Short mmCIF file of C-alpha atoms in Angstrom, two decimals:
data_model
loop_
_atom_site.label_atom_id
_atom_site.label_comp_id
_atom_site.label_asym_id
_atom_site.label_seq_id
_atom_site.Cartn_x
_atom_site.Cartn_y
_atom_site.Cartn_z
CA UNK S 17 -7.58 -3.19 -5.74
CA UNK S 18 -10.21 -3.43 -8.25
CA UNK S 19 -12.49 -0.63 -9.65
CA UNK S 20 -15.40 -1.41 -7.43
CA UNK S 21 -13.01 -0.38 -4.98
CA UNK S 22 -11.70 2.57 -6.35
CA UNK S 23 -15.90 3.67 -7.34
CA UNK S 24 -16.76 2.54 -3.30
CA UNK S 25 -14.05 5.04 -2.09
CA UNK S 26 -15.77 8.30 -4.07
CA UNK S 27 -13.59 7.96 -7.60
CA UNK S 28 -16.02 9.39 -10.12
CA UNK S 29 -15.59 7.68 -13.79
CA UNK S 30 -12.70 10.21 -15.03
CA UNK S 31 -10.36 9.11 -11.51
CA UNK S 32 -10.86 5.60 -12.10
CA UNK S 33 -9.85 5.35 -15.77
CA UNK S 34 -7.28 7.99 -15.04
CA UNK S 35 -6.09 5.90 -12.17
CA UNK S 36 -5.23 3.04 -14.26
CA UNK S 37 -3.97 4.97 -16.98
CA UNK S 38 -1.27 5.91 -14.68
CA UNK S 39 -0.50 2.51 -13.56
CA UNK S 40 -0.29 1.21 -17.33
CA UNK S 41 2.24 4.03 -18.28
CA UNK S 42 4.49 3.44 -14.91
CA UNK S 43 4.66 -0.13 -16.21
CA UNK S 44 4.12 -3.56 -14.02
CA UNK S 45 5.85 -4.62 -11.87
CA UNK S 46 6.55 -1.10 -10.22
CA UNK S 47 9.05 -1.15 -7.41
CA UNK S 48 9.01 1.16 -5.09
CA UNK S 49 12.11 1.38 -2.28
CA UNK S 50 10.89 1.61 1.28
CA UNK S 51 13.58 0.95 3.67
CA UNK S 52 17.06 0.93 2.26
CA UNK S 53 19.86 -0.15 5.76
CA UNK S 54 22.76 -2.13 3.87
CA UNK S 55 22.79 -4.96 3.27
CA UNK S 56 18.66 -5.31 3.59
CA UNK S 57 16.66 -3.71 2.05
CA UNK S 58 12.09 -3.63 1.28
CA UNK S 59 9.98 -2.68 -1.71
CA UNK S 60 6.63 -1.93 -2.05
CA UNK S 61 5.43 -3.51 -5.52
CA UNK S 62 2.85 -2.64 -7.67
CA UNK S 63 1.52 -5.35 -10.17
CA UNK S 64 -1.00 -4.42 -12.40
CA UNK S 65 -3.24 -7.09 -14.60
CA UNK S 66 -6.29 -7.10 -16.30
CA UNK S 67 -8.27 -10.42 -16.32
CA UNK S 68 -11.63 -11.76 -14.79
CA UNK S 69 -12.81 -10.33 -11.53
CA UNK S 70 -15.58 -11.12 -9.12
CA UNK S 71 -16.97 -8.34 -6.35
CA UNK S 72 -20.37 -8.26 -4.57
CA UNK S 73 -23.29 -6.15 -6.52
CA UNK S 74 -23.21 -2.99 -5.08
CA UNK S 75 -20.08 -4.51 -3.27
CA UNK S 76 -15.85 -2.89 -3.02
CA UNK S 77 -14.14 -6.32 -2.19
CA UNK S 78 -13.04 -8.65 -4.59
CA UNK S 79 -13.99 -11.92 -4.21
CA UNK S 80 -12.93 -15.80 -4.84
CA UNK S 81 -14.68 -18.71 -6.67
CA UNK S 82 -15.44 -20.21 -3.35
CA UNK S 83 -16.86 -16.70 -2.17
CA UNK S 84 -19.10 -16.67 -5.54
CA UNK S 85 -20.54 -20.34 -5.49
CA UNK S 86 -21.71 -19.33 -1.47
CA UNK S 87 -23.05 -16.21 -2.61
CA UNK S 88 -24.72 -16.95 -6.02
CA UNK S 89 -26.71 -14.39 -8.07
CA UNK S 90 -25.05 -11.53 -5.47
CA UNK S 91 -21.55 -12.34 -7.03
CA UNK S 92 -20.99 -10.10 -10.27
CA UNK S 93 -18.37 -11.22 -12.40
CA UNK S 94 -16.60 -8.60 -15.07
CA UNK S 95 -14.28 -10.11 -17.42
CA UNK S 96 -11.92 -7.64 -18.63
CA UNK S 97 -11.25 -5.62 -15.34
CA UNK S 98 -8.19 -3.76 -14.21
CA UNK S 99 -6.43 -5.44 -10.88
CA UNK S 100 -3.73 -3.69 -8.53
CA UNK S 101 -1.99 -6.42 -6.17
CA UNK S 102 0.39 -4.73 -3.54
CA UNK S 103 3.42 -6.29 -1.54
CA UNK S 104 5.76 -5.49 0.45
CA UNK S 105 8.50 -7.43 -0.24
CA UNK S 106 12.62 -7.53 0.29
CA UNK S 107 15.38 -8.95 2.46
CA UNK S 108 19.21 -9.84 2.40
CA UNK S 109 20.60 -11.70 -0.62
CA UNK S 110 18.46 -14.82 -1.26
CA UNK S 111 16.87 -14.80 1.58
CA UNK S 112 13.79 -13.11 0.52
CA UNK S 113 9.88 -12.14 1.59
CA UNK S 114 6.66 -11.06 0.02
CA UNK S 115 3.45 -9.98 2.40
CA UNK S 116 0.65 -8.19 0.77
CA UNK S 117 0.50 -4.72 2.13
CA UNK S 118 -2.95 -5.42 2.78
CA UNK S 119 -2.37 -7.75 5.37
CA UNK S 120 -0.20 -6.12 6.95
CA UNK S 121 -2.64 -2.77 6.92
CA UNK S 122 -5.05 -5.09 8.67
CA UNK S 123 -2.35 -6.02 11.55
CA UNK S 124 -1.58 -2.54 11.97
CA UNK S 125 -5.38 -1.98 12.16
CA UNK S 126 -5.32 -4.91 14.68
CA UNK S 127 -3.27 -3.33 16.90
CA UNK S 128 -3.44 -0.22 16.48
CA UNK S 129 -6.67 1.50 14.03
CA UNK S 130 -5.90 5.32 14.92
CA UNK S 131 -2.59 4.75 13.36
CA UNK S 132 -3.54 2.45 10.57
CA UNK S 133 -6.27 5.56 9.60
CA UNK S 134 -3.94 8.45 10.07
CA UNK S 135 -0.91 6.25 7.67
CA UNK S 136 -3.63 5.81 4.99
CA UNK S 137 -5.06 9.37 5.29
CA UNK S 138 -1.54 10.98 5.16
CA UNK S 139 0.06 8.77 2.20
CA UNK S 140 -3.08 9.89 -0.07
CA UNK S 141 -2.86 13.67 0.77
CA UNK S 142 0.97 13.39 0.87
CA UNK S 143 0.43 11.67 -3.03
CA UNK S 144 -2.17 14.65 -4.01
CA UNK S 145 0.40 17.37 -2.66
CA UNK S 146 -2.11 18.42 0.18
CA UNK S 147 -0.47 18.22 3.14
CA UNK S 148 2.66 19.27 4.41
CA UNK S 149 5.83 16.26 5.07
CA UNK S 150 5.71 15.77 8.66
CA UNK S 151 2.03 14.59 8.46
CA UNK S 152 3.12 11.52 6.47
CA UNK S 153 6.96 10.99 8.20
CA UNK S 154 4.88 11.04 11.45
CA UNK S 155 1.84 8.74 10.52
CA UNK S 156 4.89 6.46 9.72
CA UNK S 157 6.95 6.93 12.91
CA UNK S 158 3.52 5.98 14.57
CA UNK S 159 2.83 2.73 12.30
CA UNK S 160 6.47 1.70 13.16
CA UNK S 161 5.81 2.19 16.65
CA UNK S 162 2.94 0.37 16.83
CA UNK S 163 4.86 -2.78 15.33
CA UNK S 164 7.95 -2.21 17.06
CA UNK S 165 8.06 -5.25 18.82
CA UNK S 166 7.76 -6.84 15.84
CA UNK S 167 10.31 -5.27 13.33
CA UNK S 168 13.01 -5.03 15.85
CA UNK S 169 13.26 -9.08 14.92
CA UNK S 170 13.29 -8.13 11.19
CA UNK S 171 14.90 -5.17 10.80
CA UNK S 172 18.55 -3.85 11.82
CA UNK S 173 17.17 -0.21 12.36
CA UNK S 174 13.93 0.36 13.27
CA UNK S 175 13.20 4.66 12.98
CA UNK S 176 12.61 6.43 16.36
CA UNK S 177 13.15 10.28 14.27
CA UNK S 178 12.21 12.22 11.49
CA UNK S 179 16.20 12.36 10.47
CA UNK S 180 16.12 8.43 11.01
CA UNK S 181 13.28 8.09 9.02
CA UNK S 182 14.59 10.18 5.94
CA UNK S 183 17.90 8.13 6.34
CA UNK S 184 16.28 4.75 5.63
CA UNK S 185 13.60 5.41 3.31
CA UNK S 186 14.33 6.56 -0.54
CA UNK S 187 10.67 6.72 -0.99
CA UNK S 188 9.62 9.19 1.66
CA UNK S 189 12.95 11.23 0.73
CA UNK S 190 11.33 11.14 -2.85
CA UNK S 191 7.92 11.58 -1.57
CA UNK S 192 8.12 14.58 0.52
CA UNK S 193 11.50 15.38 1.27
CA UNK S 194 11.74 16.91 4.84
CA UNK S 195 12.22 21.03 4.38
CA UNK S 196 16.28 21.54 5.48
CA UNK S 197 17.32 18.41 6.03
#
């Protein structure tokens, strides 16, 4: 994530800077807890740097040296920019992984872009307070679905129900915690 990014998806001047004020005051790395079933368990990770950055002109992605040499004068280079880099990353004991949630949004978009839309769409209302719980625990529930083939290999309990869902994840609890339950 880079402000380019942040400008591309309608932050005016006072979100961005307020955006990575909050980042600098939550501190880097930021953990977050995902999917707690003993003895595994997966974080999402925030890291937050500031350091030399290179994006199209007029342009939201972030680029890399080899990207700017092909491009040439449409590469823009800003040296003192703010970065985000975001993982997913966990496991059992030593035996540890990192993936960078961005990767796997683009596999869930891969397989499945309705859900990959709705999980994005509900996580940033569910962050601004504007929608309800069950919007985000069942964007989720239809992510997990869509990989379920998948993270039945990786993980010991995949969530099939709301309750399920609550059970294994400290950050949706924390979130939006369910109404009653």
């Amino acid at each position: 994530m880079i402000t380019p990014l942040l400008r591309c998806l309608g932050y005016n001047e006072y979100r961005v800077r307020r955006f990575w004020a909050l980042l600098e005051e939550a501190g880097s790395p930021l953990d977050i807890e995902l999917y707690r079933y003993p003895p595994l368990s997966f974080s999402l990770t925030l890291i937050h740097r500031k350091g030399a950055v290179a994006h199209l002109r007029d342009g939201c992605v972030p680029l890399d040296e080899l990207d700017c040499k092909t491009l040439g004068d449409e590469c823009i280079r800003t040296p003192h920019s703010h970065m985000l880099y975001i993982y997913v990353g966990g496991g059992l004991g030593q035996a540890q992984v990192r993936v960078n949630a961005v990767r796997l949004l683009h596999l869930l978009h891969r397989r499945s872009p309705e859900a990959a839309e709705r999980l994005l769409d509900a996580v940033v209302e569910a962050a601004w307070g504007r929608a309800g719980p069950e919007r985000l625990y069942e964007s989720v529930l239809e992510a997990l679905r869509a990989g379920s083939d998948v993270l039945h290999l990786v993980l010991p309990l995949v969530p099939s129900t709301l309750e399920e869902l609550a059970r294994v994840s400290p950050a949706l609890r924390r979130l939006a915690p369910l109404p009653g339950r």
